[in-house]
Short mmCIF file of C-alpha atoms in Angstrom, two decimals:
data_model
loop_
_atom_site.label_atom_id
_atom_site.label_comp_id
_atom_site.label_asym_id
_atom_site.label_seq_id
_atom_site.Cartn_x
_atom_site.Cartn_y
_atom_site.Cartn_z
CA UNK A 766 0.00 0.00 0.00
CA UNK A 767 1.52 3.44 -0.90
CA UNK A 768 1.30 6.14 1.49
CA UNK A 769 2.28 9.53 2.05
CA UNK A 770 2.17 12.17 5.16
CA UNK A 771 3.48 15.53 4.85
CA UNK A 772 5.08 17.21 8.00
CA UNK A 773 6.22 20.46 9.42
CA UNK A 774 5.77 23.61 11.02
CA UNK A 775 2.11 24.69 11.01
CA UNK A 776 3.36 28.06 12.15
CA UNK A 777 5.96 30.87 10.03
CA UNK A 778 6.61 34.49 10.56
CA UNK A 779 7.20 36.40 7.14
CA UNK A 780 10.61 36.30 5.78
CA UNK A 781 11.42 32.64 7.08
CA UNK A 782 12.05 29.36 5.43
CA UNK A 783 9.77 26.59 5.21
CA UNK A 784 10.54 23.57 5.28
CA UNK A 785 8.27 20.69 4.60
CA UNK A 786 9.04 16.82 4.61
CA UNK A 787 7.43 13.83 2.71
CA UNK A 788 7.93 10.77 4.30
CA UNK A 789 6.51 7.87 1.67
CA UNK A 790 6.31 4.03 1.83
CA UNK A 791 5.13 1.48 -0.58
CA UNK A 792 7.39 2.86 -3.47
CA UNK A 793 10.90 3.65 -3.86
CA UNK A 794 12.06 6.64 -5.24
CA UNK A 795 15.01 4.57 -6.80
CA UNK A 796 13.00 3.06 -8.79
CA UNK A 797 13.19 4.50 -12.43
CA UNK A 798 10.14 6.58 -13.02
CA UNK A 799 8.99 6.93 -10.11
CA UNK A 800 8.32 10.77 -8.54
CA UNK A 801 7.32 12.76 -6.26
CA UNK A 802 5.45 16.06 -6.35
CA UNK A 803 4.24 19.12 -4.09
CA UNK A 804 1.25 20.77 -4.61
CA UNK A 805 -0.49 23.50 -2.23
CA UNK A 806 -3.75 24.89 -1.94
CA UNK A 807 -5.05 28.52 -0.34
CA UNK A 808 -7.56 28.30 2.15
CA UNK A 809 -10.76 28.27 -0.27
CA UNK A 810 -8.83 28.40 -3.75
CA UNK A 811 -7.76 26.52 -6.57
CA UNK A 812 -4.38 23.87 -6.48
CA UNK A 813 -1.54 25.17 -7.38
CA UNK A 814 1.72 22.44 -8.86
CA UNK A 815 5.20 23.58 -6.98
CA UNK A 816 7.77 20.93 -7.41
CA UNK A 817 8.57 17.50 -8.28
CA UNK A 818 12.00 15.38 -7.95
CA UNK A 819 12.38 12.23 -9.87
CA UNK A 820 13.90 9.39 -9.44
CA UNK A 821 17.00 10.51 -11.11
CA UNK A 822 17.28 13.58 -9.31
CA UNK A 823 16.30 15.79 -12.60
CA UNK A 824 14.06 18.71 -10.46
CA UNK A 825 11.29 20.68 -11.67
CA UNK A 826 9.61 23.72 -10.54
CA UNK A 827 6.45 26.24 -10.57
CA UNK A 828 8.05 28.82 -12.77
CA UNK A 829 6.01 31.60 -10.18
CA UNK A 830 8.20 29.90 -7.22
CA UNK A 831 11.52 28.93 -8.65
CA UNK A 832 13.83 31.44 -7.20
CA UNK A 833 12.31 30.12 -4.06
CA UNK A 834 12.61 26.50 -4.07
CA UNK A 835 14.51 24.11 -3.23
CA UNK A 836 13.72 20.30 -3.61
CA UNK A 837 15.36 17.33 -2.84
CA UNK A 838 15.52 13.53 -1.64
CA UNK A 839 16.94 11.03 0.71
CA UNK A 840 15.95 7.49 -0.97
CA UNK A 841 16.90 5.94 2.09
CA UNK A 842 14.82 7.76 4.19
CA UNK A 843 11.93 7.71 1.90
CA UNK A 844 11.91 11.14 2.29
CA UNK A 845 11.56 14.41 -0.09
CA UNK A 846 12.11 17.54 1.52
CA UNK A 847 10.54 21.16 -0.16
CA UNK A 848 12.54 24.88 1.08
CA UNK A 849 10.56 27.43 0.55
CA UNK A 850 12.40 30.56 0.99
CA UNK A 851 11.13 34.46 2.22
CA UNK A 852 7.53 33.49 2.91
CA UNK A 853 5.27 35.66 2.94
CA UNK A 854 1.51 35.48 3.93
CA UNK A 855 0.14 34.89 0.36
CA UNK A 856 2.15 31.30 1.00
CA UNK A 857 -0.50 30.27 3.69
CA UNK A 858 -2.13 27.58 2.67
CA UNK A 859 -2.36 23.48 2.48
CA UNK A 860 0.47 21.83 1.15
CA UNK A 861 0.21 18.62 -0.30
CA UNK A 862 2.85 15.52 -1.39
CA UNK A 863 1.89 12.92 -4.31
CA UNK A 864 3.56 10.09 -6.09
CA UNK A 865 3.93 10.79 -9.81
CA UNK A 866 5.14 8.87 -12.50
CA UNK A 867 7.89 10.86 -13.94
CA UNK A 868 6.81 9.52 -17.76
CA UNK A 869 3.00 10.30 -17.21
CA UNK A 870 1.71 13.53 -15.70
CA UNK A 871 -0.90 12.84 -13.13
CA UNK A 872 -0.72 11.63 -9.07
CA UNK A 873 -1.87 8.53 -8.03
CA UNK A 874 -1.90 9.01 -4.09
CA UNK A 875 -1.65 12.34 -2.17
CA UNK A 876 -1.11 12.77 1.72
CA UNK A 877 -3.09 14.50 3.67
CA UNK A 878 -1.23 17.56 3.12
CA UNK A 879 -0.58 20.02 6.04
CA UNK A 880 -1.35 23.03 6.73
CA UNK A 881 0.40 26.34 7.02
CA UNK A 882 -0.20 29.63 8.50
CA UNK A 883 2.10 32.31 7.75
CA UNK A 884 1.40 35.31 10.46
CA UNK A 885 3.85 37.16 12.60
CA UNK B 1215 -5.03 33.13 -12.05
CA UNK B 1216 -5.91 29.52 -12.90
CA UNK B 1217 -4.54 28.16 -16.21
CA UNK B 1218 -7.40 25.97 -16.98
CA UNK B 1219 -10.64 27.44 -17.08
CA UNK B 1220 -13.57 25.53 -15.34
CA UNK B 1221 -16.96 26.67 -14.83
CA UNK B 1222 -17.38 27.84 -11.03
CA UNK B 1223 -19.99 25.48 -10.56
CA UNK B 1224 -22.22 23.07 -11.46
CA UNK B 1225 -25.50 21.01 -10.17
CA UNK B 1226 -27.45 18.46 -10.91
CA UNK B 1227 -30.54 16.30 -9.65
CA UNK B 1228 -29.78 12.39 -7.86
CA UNK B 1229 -29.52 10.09 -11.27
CA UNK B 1230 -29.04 12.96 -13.66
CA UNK B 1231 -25.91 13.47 -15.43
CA UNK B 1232 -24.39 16.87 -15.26
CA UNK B 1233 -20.60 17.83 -17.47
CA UNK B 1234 -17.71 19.94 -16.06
CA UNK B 1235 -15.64 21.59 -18.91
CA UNK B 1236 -11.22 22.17 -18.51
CA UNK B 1237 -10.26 25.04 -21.22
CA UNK B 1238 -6.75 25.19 -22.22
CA UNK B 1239 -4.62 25.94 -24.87
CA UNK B 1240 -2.80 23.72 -27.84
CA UNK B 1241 0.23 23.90 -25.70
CA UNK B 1242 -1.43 22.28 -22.88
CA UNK B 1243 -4.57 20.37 -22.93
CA UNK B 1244 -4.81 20.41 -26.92
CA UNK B 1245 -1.17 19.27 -27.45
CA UNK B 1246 -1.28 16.38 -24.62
CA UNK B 1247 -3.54 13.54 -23.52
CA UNK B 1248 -2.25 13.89 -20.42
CA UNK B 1249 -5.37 15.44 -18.84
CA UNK B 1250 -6.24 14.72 -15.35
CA UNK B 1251 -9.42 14.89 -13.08
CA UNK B 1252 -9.86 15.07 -9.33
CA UNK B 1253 -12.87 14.98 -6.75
CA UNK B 1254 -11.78 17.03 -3.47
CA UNK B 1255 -14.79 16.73 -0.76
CA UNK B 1256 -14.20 19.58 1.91
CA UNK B 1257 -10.96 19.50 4.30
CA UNK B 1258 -9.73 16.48 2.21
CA UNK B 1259 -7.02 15.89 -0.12
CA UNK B 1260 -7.76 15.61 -3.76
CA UNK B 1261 -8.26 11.98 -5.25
CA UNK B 1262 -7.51 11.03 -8.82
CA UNK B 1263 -10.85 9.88 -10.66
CA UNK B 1264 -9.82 10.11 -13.98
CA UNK B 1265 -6.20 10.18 -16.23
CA UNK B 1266 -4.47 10.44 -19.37
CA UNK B 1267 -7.81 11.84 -20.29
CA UNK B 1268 -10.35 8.79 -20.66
CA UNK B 1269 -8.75 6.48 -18.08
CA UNK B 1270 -10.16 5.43 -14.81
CA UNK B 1271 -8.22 4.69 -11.80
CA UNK B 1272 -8.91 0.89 -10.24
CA UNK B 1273 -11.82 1.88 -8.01
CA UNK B 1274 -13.86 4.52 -9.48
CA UNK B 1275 -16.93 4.01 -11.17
CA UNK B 1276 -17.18 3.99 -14.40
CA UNK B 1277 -20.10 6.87 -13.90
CA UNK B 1278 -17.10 9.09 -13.92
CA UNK B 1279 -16.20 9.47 -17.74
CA UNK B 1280 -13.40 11.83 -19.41
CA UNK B 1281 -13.02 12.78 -22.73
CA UNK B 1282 -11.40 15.79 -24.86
CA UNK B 1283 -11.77 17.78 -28.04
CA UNK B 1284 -9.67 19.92 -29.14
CA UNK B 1285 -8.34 22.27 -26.39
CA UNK B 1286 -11.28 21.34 -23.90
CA UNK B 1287 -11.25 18.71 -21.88
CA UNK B 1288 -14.78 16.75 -19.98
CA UNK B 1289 -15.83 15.17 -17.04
CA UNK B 1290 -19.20 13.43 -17.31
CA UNK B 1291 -20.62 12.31 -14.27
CA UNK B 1292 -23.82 10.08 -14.96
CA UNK B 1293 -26.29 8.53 -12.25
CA UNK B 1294 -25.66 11.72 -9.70
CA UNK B 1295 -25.39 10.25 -6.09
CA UNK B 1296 -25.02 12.68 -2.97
CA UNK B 1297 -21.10 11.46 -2.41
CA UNK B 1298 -20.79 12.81 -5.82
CA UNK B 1299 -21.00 16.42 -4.44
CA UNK B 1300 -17.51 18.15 -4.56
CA UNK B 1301 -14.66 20.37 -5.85
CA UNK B 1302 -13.64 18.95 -9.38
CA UNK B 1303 -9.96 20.08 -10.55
CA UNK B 1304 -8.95 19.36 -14.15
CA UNK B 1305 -4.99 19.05 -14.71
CA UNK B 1306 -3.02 19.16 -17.80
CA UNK B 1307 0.87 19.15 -18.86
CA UNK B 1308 2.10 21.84 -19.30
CA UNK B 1309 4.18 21.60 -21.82
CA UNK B 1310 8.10 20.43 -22.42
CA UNK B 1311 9.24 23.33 -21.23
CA UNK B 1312 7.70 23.79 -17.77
CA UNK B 1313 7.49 20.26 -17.47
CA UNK B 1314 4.82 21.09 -14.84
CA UNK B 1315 1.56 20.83 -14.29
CA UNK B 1316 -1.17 23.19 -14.70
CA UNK B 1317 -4.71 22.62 -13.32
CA UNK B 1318 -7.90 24.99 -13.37
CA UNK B 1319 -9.86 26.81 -10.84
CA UNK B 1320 -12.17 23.89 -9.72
CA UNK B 1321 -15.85 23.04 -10.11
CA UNK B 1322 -18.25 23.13 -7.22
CA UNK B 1323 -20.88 20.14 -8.42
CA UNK B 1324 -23.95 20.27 -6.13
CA UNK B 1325 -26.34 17.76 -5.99
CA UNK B 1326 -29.59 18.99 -5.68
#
């Protein structure tokens, strides 16, 4: 069974980094093709794409975000980790992990995403 | 701004069959058949109904059914049930450049 959980802090002031971990089992992100992505969603909007890492370490991100992001992987963790840099509260919102195939372009499982608050 | 444009909402009586539209461009949703569908109820994450724009994920009913012409992609949901009610999100490819994923605003479906 493949599952997902997203973690981190629910809490940022403006100007700090986020950081946000993916912690995945029932897939390996050694496995060729396999990926994993980060999508978010503001409280009552629309989901917004982020990043995804594949499992060849090519990395891909929102064009919107770039300068911002950072993504990255620890296959023996089973973990992905997103940086988000200079939040700001426009950033608030739920942020989600999925598994992706890196040839096809849609997510198969999602977490439960988490949510943050960005407030001083 | 959404790339994909969905209607706000849509609604639809128990057994009726109601249509949610995904607008795009030839770059996206016209130039790929990699669209994607996805039912959100409230406070839950998004789960994939429908992909690679006719296929249906082990699971979901085959009252869920996706199609595409042109630069606009469809969700047909036949024999309404009251489960059915939820946020629809349509997702496309964006495009060898990006290599990311767009999706549209979202559908509120109400059954009536």
């Amino acid at each position: 069974q493949v599952t997902l959980r997203e973690s981190g802090p629910a809490l940022v002031t403006p100007t700090q980094t986020l950081t946000l971990t993916c912690t995945f089992s029932g897939f390996s992100l050694s496995t060729s093709g396999m990926s994993v992505t980060w999508i978010r969603q503001p409280p009552g909007k629309a989901l917004e794409w982020v990043a995804r890492i594949d499992w060849d370490d090519d990395k891909y991100y929102s064009t919107s975000l770039r300068a911002r992001l950072t993504i990255s992987k620890d296959t023996s963790k089973n973990q992905v980790v997103l940086a988000m840099t200079n939040m700001d509260p426009v950033d608030t919102g739920t942020y989600y992990c999925a598994r992706i195939d890196s040839n096809y372009f849609y997510m198969d499982v999602w977490g439960k995403g988490t949510t943050v608050t960005v407030s001083s | 701004q959404p790339a994909l444009t969905q209607p706000r909402s849509v609604s639809g009586s128990p057994g009726q069959s109601v249509t949610i539209s995904c607008t795009g461009t030839s770059s996206d949703v016209g130039g790929y058949n990699y669209v994607s569908w996805y039912q959100q109820h409230p406070g839950k994450a998004p789960k994939l109904m429908i992909y690679d724009v006719y296929k249906r994920p082990s699971g979901v009913p085959d009252r869920f059914l996706g199609s595409k012409s042109g630069n606009t992609a469809s969700l047909t949901i036949s024999g309404l049930q009251a489960d059915d009610e939820a946020y629809y999100y349509c997702s496309s490819h964006g495009g060898t450049y990006t290599f990311g994923l767009l999706f549209g605003g979202g559908t509120k479906l109400t059954v009536l």
